mmCIF file of C-alpha atoms and ligand atoms in Angstrom:
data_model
loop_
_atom_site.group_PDB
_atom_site.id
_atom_site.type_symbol
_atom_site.label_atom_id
_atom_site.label_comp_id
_atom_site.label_asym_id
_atom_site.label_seq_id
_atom_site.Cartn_x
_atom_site.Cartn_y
_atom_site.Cartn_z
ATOM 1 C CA UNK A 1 19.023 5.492 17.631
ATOM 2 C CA UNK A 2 15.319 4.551 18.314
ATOM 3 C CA UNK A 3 13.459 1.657 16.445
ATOM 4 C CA UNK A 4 10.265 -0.401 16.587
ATOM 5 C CA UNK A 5 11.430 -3.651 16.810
ATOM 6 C CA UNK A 6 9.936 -7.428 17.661
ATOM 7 C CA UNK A 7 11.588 -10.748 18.481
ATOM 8 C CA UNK A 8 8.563 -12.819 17.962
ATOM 9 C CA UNK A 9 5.562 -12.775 15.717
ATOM 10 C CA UNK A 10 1.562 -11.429 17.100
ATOM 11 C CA UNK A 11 -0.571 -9.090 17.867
ATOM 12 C CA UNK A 12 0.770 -4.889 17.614
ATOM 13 C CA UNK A 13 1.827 -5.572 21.836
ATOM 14 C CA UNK A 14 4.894 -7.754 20.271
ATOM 15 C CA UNK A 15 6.296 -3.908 19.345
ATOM 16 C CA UNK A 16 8.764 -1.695 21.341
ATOM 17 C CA UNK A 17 10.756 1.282 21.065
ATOM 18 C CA UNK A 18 14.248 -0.293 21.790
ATOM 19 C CA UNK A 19 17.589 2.289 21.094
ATOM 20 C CA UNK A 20 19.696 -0.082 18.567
ATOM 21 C CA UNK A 21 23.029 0.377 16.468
ATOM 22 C CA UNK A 22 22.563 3.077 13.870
ATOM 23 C CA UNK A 23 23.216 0.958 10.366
ATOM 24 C CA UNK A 24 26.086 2.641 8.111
ATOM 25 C CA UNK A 25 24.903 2.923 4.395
ATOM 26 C CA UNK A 26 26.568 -0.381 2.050
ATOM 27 C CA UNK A 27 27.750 -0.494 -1.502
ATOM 28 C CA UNK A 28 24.559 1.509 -3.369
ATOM 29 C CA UNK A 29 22.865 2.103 0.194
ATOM 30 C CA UNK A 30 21.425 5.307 1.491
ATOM 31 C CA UNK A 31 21.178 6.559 5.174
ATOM 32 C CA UNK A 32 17.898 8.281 5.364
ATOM 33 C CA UNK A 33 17.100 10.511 8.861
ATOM 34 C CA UNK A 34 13.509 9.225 8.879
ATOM 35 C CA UNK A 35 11.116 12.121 9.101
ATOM 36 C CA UNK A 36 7.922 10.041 8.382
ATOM 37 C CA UNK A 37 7.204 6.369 7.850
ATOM 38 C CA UNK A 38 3.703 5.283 6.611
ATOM 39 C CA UNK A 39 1.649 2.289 7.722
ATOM 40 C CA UNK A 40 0.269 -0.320 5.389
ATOM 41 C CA UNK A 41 -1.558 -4.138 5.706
ATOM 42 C CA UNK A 42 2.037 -5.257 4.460
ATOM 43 C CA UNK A 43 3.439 -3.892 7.891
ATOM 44 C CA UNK A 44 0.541 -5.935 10.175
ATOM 45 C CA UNK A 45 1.333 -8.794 7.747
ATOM 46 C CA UNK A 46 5.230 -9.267 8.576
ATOM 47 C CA UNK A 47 4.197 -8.318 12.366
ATOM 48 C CA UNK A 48 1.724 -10.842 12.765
ATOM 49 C CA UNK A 49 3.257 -13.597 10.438
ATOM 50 C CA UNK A 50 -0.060 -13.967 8.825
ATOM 51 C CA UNK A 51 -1.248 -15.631 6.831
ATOM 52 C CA UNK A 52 1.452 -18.481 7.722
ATOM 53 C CA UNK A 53 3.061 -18.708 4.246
ATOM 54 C CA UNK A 54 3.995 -15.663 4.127
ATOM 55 C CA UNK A 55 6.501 -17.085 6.925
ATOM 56 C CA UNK A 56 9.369 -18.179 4.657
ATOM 57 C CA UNK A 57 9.702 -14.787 3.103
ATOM 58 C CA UNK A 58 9.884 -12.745 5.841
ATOM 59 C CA UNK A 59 11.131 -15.168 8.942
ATOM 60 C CA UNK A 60 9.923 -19.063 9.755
ATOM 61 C CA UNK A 61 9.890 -18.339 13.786
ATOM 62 C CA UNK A 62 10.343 -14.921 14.167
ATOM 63 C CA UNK A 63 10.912 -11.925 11.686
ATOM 64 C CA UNK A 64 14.073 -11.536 10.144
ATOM 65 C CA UNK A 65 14.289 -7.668 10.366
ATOM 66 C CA UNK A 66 13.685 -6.757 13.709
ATOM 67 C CA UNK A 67 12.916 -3.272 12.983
ATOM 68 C CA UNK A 68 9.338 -2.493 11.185
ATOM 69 C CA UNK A 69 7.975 -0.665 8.309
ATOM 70 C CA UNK A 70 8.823 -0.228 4.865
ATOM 71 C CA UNK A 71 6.907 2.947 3.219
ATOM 72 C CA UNK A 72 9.880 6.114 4.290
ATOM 73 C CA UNK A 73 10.190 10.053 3.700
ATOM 74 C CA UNK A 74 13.525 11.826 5.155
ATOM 75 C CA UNK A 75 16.699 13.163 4.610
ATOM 76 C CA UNK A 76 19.679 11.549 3.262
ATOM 77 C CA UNK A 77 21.798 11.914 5.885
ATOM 78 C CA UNK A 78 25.132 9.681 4.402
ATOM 79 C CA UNK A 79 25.721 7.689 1.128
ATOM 80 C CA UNK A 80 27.772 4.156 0.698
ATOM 81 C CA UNK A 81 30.151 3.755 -2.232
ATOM 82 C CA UNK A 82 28.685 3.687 -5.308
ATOM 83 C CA UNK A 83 25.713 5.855 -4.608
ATOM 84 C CA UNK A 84 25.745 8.716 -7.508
ATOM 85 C CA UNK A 85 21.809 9.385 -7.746
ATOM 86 C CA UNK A 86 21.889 11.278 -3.803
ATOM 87 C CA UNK A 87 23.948 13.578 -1.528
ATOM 88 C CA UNK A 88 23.160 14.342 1.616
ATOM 89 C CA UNK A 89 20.998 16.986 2.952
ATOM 90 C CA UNK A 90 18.310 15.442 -0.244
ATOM 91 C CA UNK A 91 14.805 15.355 0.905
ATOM 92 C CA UNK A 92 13.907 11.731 -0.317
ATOM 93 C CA UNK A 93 10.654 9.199 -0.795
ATOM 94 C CA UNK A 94 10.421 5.353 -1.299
ATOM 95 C CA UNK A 95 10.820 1.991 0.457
ATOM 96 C CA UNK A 96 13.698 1.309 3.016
ATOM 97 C CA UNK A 97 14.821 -1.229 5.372
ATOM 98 C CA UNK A 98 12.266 -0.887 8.906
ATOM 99 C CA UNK A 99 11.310 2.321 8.772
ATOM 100 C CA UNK A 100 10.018 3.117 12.057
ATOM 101 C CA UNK A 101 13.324 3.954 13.489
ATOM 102 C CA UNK A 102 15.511 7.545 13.546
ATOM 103 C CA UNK A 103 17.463 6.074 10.494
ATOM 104 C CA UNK A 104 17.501 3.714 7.897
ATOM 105 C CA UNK A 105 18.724 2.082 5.045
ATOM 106 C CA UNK A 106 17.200 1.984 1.396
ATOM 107 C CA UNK A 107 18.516 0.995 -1.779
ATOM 108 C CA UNK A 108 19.257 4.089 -4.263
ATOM 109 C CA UNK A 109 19.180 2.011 -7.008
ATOM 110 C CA UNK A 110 15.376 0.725 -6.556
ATOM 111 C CA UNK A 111 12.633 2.452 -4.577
ATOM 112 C CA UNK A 112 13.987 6.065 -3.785
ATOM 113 C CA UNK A 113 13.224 9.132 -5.616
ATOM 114 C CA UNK A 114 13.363 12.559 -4.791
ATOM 115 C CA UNK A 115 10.118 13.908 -2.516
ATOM 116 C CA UNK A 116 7.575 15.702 -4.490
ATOM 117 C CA UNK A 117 7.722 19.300 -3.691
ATOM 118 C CA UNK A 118 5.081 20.723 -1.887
ATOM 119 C CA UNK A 119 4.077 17.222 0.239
ATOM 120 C CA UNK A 120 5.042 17.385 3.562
ATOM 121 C CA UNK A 121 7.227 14.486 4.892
ATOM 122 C CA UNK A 122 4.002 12.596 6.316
ATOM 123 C CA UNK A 123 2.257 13.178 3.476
ATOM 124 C CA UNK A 124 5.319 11.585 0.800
ATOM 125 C CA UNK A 125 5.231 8.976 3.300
ATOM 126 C CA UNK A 126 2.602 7.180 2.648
ATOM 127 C CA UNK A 127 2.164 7.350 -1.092
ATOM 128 C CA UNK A 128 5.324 5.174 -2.459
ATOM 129 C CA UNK A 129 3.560 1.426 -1.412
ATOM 130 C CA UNK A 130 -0.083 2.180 -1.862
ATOM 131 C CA UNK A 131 0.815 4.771 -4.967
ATOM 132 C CA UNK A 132 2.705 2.346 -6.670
ATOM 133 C CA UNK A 133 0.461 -0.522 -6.310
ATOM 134 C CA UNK A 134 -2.316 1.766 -7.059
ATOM 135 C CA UNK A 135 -0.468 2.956 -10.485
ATOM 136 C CA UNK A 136 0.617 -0.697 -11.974
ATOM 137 C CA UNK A 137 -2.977 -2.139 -10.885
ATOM 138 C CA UNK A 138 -4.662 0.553 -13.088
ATOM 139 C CA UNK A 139 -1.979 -0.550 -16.002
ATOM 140 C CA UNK A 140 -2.357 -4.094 -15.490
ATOM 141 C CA UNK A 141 -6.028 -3.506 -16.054
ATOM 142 C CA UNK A 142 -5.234 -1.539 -19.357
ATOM 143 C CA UNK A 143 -6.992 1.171 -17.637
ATOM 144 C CA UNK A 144 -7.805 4.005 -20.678
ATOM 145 C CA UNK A 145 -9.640 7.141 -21.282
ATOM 146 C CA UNK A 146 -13.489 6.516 -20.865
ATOM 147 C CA UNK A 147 -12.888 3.423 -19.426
ATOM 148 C CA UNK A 148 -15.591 1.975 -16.580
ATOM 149 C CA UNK A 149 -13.202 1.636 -13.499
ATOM 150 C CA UNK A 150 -15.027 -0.336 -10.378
ATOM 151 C CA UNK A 151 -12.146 0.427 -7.464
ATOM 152 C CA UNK A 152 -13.761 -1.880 -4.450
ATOM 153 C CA UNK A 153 -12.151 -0.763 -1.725
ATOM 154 C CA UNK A 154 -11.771 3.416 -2.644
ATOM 155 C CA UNK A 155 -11.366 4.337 0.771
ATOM 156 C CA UNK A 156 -8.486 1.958 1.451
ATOM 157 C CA UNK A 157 -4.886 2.862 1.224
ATOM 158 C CA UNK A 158 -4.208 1.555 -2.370
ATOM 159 C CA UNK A 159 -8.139 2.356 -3.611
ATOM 160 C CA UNK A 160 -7.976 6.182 -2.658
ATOM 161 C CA UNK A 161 -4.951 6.504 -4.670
ATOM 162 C CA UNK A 162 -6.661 4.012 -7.303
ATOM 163 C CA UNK A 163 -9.469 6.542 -7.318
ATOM 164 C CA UNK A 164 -7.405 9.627 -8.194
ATOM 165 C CA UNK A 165 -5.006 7.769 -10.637
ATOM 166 C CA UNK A 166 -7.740 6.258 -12.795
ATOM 167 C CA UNK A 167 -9.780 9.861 -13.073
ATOM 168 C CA UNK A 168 -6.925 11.130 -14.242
ATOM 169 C CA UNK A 169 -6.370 8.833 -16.899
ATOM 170 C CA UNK A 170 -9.352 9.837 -18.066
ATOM 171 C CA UNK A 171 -11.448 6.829 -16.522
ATOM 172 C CA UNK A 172 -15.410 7.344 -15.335
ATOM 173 C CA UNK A 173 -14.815 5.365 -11.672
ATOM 174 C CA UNK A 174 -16.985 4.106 -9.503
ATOM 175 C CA UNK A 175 -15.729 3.599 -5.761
ATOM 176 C CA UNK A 176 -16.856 1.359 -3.222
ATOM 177 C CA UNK A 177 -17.067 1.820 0.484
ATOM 178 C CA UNK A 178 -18.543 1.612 3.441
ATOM 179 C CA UNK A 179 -21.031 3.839 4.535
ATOM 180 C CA UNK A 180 -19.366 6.633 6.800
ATOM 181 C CA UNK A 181 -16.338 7.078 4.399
ATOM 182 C CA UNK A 182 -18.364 7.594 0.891
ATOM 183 C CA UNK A 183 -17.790 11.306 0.865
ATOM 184 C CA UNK A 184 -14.499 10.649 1.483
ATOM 185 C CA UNK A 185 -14.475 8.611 -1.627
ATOM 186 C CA UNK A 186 -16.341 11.292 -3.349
ATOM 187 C CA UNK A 187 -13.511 13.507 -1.847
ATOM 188 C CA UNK A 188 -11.548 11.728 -4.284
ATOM 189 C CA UNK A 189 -12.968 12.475 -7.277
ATOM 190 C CA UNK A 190 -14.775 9.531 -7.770
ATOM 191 C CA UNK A 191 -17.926 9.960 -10.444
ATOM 192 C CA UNK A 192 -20.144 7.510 -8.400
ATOM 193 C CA UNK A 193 -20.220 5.511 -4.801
ATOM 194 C CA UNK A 194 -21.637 2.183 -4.009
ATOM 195 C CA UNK A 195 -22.008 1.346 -0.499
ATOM 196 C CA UNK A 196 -21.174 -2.199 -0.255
ATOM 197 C CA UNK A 197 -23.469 -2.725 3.216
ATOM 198 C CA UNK A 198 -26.333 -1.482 1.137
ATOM 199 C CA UNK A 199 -25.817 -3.285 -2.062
ATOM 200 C CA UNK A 200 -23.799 -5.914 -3.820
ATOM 201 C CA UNK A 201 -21.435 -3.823 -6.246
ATOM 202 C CA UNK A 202 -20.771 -6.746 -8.636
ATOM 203 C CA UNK A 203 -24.692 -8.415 -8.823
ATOM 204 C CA UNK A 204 -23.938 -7.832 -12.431
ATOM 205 C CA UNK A 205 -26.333 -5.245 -12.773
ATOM 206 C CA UNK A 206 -23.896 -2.949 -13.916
ATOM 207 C CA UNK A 207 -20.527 -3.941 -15.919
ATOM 208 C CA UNK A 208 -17.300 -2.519 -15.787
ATOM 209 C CA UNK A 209 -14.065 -2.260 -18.095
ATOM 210 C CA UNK A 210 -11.736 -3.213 -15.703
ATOM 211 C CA UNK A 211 -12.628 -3.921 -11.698
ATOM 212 C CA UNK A 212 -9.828 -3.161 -9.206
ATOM 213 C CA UNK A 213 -10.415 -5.516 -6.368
ATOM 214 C CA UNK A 214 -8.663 -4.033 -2.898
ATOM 215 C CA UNK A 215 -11.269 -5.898 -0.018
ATOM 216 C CA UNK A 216 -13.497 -7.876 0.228
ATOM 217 C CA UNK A 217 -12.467 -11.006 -0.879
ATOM 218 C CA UNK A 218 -15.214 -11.705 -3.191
ATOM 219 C CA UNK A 219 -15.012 -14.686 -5.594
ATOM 220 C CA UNK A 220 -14.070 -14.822 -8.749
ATOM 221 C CA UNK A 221 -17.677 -16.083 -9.904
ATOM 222 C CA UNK A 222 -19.189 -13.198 -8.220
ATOM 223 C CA UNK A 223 -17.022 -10.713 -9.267
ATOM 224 C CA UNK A 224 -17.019 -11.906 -12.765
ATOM 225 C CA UNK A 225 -20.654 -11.239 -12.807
ATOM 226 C CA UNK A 226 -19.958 -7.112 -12.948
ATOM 227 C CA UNK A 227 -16.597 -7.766 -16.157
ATOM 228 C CA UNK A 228 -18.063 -6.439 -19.450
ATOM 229 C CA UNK A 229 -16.840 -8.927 -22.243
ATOM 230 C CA UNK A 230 -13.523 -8.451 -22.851
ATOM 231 C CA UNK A 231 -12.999 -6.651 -19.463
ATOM 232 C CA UNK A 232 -10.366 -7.090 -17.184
ATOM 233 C CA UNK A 233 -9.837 -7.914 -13.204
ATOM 234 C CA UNK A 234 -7.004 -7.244 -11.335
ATOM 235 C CA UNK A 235 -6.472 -8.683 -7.623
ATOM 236 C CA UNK A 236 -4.500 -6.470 -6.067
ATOM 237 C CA UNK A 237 -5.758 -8.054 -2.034
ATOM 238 C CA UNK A 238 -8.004 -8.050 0.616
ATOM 239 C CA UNK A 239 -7.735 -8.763 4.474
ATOM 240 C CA UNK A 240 -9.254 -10.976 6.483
ATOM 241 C CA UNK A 241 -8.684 -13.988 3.968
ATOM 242 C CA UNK A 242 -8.451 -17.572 5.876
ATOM 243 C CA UNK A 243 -5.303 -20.375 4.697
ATOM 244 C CA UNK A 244 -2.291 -20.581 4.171
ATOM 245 C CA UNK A 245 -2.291 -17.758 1.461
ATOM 246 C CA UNK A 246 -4.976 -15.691 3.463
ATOM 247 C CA UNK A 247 -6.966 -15.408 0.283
ATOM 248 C CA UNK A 248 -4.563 -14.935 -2.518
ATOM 249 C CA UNK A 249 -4.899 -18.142 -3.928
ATOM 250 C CA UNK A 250 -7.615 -16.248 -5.468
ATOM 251 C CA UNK A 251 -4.809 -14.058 -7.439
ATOM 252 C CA UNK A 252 -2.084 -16.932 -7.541
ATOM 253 C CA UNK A 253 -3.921 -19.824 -8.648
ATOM 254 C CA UNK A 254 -7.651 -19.117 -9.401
ATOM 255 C CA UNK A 255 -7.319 -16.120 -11.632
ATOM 256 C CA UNK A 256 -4.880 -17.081 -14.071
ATOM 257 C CA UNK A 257 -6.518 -20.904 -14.311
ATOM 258 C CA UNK A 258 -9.545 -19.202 -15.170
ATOM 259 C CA UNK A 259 -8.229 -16.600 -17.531
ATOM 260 C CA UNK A 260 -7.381 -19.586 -19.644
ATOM 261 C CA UNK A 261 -11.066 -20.616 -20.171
ATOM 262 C CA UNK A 262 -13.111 -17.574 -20.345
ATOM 263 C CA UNK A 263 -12.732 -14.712 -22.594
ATOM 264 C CA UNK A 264 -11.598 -12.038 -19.536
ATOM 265 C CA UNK A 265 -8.847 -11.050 -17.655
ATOM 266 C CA UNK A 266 -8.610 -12.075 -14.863
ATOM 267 C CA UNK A 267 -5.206 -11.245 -13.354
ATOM 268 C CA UNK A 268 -3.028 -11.180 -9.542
ATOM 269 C CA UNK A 269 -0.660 -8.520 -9.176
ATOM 270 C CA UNK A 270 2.340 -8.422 -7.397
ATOM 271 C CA UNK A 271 3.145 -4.658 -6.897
ATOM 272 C CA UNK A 272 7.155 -3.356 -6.544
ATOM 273 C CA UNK A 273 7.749 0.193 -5.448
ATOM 274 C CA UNK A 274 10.144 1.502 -9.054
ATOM 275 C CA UNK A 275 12.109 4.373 -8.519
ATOM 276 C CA UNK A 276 10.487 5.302 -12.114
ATOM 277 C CA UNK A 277 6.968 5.178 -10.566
ATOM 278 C CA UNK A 278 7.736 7.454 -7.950
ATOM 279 C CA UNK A 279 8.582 9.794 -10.014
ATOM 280 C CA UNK A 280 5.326 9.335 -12.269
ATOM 281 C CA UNK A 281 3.355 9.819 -9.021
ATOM 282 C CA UNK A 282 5.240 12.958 -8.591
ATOM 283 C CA UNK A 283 4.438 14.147 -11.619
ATOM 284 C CA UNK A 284 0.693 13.528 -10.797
ATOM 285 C CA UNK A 285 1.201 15.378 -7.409
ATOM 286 C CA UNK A 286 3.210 17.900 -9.213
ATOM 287 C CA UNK A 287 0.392 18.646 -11.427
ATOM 288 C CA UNK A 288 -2.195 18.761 -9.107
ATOM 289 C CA UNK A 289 -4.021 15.483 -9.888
ATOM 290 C CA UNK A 290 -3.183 13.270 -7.050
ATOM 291 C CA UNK A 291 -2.762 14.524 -3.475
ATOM 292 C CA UNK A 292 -1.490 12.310 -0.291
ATOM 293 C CA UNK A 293 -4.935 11.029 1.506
ATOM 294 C CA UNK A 294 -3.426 11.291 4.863
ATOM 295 C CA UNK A 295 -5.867 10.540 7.473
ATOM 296 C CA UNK A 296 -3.552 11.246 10.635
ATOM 297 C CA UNK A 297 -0.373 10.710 12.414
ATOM 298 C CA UNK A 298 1.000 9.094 14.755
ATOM 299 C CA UNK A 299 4.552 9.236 17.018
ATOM 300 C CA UNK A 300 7.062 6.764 17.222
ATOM 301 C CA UNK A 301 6.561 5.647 20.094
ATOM 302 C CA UNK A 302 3.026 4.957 19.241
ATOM 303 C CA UNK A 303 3.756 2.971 15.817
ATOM 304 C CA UNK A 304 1.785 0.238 17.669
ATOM 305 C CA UNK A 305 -1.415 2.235 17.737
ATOM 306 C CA UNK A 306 -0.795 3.425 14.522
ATOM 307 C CA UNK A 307 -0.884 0.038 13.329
ATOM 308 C CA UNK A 308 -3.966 -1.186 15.571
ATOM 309 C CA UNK A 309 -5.759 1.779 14.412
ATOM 310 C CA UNK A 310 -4.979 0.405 10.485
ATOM 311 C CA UNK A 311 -6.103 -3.241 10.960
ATOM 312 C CA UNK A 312 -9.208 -1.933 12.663
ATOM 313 C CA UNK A 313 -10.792 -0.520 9.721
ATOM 314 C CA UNK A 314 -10.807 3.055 10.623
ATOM 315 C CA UNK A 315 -8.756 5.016 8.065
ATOM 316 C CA UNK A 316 -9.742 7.104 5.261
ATOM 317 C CA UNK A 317 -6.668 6.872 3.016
ATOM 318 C CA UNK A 318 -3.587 6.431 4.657
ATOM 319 C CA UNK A 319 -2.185 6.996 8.064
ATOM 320 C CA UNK A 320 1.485 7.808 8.856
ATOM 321 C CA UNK A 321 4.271 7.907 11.967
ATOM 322 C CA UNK A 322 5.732 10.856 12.394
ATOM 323 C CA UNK A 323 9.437 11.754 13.956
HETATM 324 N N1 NAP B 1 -0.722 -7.307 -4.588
HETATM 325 C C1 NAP B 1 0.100 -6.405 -4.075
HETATM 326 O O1 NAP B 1 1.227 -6.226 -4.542
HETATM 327 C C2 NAP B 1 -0.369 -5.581 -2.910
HETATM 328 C C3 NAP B 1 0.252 -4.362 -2.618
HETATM 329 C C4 NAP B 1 -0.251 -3.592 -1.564
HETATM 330 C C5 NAP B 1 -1.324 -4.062 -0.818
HETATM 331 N N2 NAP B 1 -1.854 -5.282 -1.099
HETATM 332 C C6 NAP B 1 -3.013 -5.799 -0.364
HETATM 333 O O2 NAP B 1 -4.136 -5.123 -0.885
HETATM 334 C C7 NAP B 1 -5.133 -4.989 0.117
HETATM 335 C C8 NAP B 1 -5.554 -3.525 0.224
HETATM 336 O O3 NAP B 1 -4.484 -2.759 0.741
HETATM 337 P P1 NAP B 1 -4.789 -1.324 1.354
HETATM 338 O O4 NAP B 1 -3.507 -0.729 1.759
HETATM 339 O O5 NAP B 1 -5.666 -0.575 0.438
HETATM 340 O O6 NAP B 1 -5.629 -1.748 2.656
HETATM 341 P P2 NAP B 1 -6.582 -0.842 3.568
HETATM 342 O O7 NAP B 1 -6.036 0.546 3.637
HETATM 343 O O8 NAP B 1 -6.803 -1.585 4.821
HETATM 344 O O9 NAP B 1 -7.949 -0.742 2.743
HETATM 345 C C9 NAP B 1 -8.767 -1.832 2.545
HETATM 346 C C10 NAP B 1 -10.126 -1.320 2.153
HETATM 347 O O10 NAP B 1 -10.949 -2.456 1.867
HETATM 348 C C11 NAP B 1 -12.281 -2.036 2.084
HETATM 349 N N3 NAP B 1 -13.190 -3.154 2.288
HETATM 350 C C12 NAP B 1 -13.313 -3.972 3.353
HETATM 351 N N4 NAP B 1 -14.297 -4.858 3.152
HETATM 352 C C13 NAP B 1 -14.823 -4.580 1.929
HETATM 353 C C14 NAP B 1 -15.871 -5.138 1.160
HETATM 354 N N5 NAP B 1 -16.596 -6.182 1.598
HETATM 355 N N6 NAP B 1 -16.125 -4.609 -0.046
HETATM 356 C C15 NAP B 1 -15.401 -3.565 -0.531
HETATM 357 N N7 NAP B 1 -14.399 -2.980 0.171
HETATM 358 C C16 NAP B 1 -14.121 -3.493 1.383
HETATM 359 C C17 NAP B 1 -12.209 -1.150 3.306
HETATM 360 O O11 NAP B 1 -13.238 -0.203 3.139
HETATM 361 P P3 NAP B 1 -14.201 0.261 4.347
HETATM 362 O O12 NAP B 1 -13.268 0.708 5.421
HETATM 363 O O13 NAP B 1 -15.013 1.353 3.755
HETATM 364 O O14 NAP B 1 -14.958 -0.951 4.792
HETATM 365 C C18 NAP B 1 -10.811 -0.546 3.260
HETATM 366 O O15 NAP B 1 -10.851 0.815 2.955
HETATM 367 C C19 NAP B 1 -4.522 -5.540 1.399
HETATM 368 O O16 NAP B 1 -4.956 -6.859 1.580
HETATM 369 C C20 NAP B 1 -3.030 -5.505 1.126
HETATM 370 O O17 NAP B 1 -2.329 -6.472 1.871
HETATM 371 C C21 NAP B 1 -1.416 -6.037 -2.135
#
């Protein structure tokens, strides 16, 4: 079979298509025929090996899994022993084992679900990382009806799904963007749009209930300023960061220490794709309150572009490879 694959960490031209053994499914495993595979910072991350510590996780010289991507929609084509949840011929969505590849292997235990009906395979792609972050930042932030929701970064992969998830829990949101993609934002459903190169979302002028921080790497002072009392934020990430921790010593360290001597939330998250909230997002999809923001698609063989097109700031939503 076909996979994207690197033997050394850097830049997208590390990638190639390289034909490798087709894996056979393990004790709970599934064998998914991979019909789309989405693209997320997470991907660039384990590619580049940046920021450095995320290096013992993934791979200290090189990555461990040859084969990239995570985010997967496809057909179960086998099941290993123990599998009771899928047969094949089941149109699935979740997280599997490098996902830019023919096949591949996910767990059927963890991040698999069935696909939402009605999404095509690009479009369940790229919803189970970004979704599922998107969904547990929202709860980490006790998000509520009439609740003053501050998504920075609404046009990003995590923020447009941040966007739809907190209107429909009722939420009055306010997205921030860049210029060219604030009627995308708007798109969204979001009640108001701040253009961040035009002014400073969190000058304190206005405050905000919870504040869903997904770029920009603002600190903690400054985006205190825009927390009503008693509000809540929740660092979810942000590129570009410099360190060892590219930034999320913000989330690791700096949040919680503060949290202990002020009277808000200030909170990291660390997101996991649940087999039980893929299927809340599907019942979102299902009832017409959260669609896929797929911005375009890409083929295999051009998962490097895919990803070059990603870390370049372009996309509106998500973007997705397609087989
Ligand atoms: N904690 C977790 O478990 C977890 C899970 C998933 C992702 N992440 C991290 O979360 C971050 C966001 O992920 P993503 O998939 O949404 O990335 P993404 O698709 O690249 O989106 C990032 C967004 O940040 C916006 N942005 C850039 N500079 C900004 C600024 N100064 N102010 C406000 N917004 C700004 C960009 O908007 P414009 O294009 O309009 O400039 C872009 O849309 C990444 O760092 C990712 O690694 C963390």
């Amino acid at each position: 079979m076909r996979a994207i694959v690197q033997d050394k960490y850097g830049d997208a031209d590390v990638l190639r298509l390289e034909e490798v053994e087709r894996p056979e499914p393990g004790h709970q495993q599934v064998l998914i025929r991979v019909r789309a595979a989405g693209v997320d910072p997470g991907v660039w991350h384990i590619m580049a090996g940046q920021p450095l510590g995320v290096r013992p996780a993934f791979g200290v010289r090189r990555p461990r899994q040859r084969t990239r991507g995570a985010d997967i929609a496809g057909i179960v084509e086998a099941v290993g022993p123990g599998v009771t949840r899928f047969v094949p011929g089941d149109e699935v969505f979740g997280v599997a084992s490098g996902s830019f590849a023919d096949f591949a292997l996910a767990s059927s235990e963890k991040g698999l679900a069935h696909k939402p009906e009605g999404l095509s395979f690009a479009e369940a792609a790229v919803i189970p990382i970004s979704g599922c972050t998107a969904l547990q930042g929202l709860r980490r932030g006790g998000v509520a009806g009439g609740a003053r929701v501050l998504v920075l970064g609404a046009s990003g992969g995590v923020g447009s799904f941040a966007v739809q998830l907190a209107k429909a829990f009722g939420a009055h949101v306010t997205g921030v963007a860049s210029t060219g993609k604030l009627d995308f934002v708007r798109g969204l459903g979001a009640d108001e749009v701040m253009d961040y190169t035009q002014q400073d979302p969190v000058d304190g002028t206005r405050r905000f209930d919870l504040i869903l921080d997904t770029g920009g790497n603002r600190p903690l002072r400054k985006l205190r300023r825009a927390l009503a009392p008693g509000g809540t934020l929740v660092i979810v990430g942000g590129e570009g960061g410099r360190g060892l921790l590219g930034g999320f010593e913000r989330a690791m360290l700096g949040a919680p220490v503060l949290s202990l001597v002020t009277g808000q939330k200030l909170r990291g998250l660390t997101a996991v794709t649940s087999r039980a909230d893929l299927i809340t997002l599907t019942e979102f999809v299902e009832a017409g309150q959260l669609r896929a923001p797929l911005d375009r698609t890409f083929p295999l063989e051009e998962a490097p572009d895919a990803i070059r097109y990603l870390h370049a700031g372009t996309v509106r939503g998500k973007v997705a490879i397609t087989i």
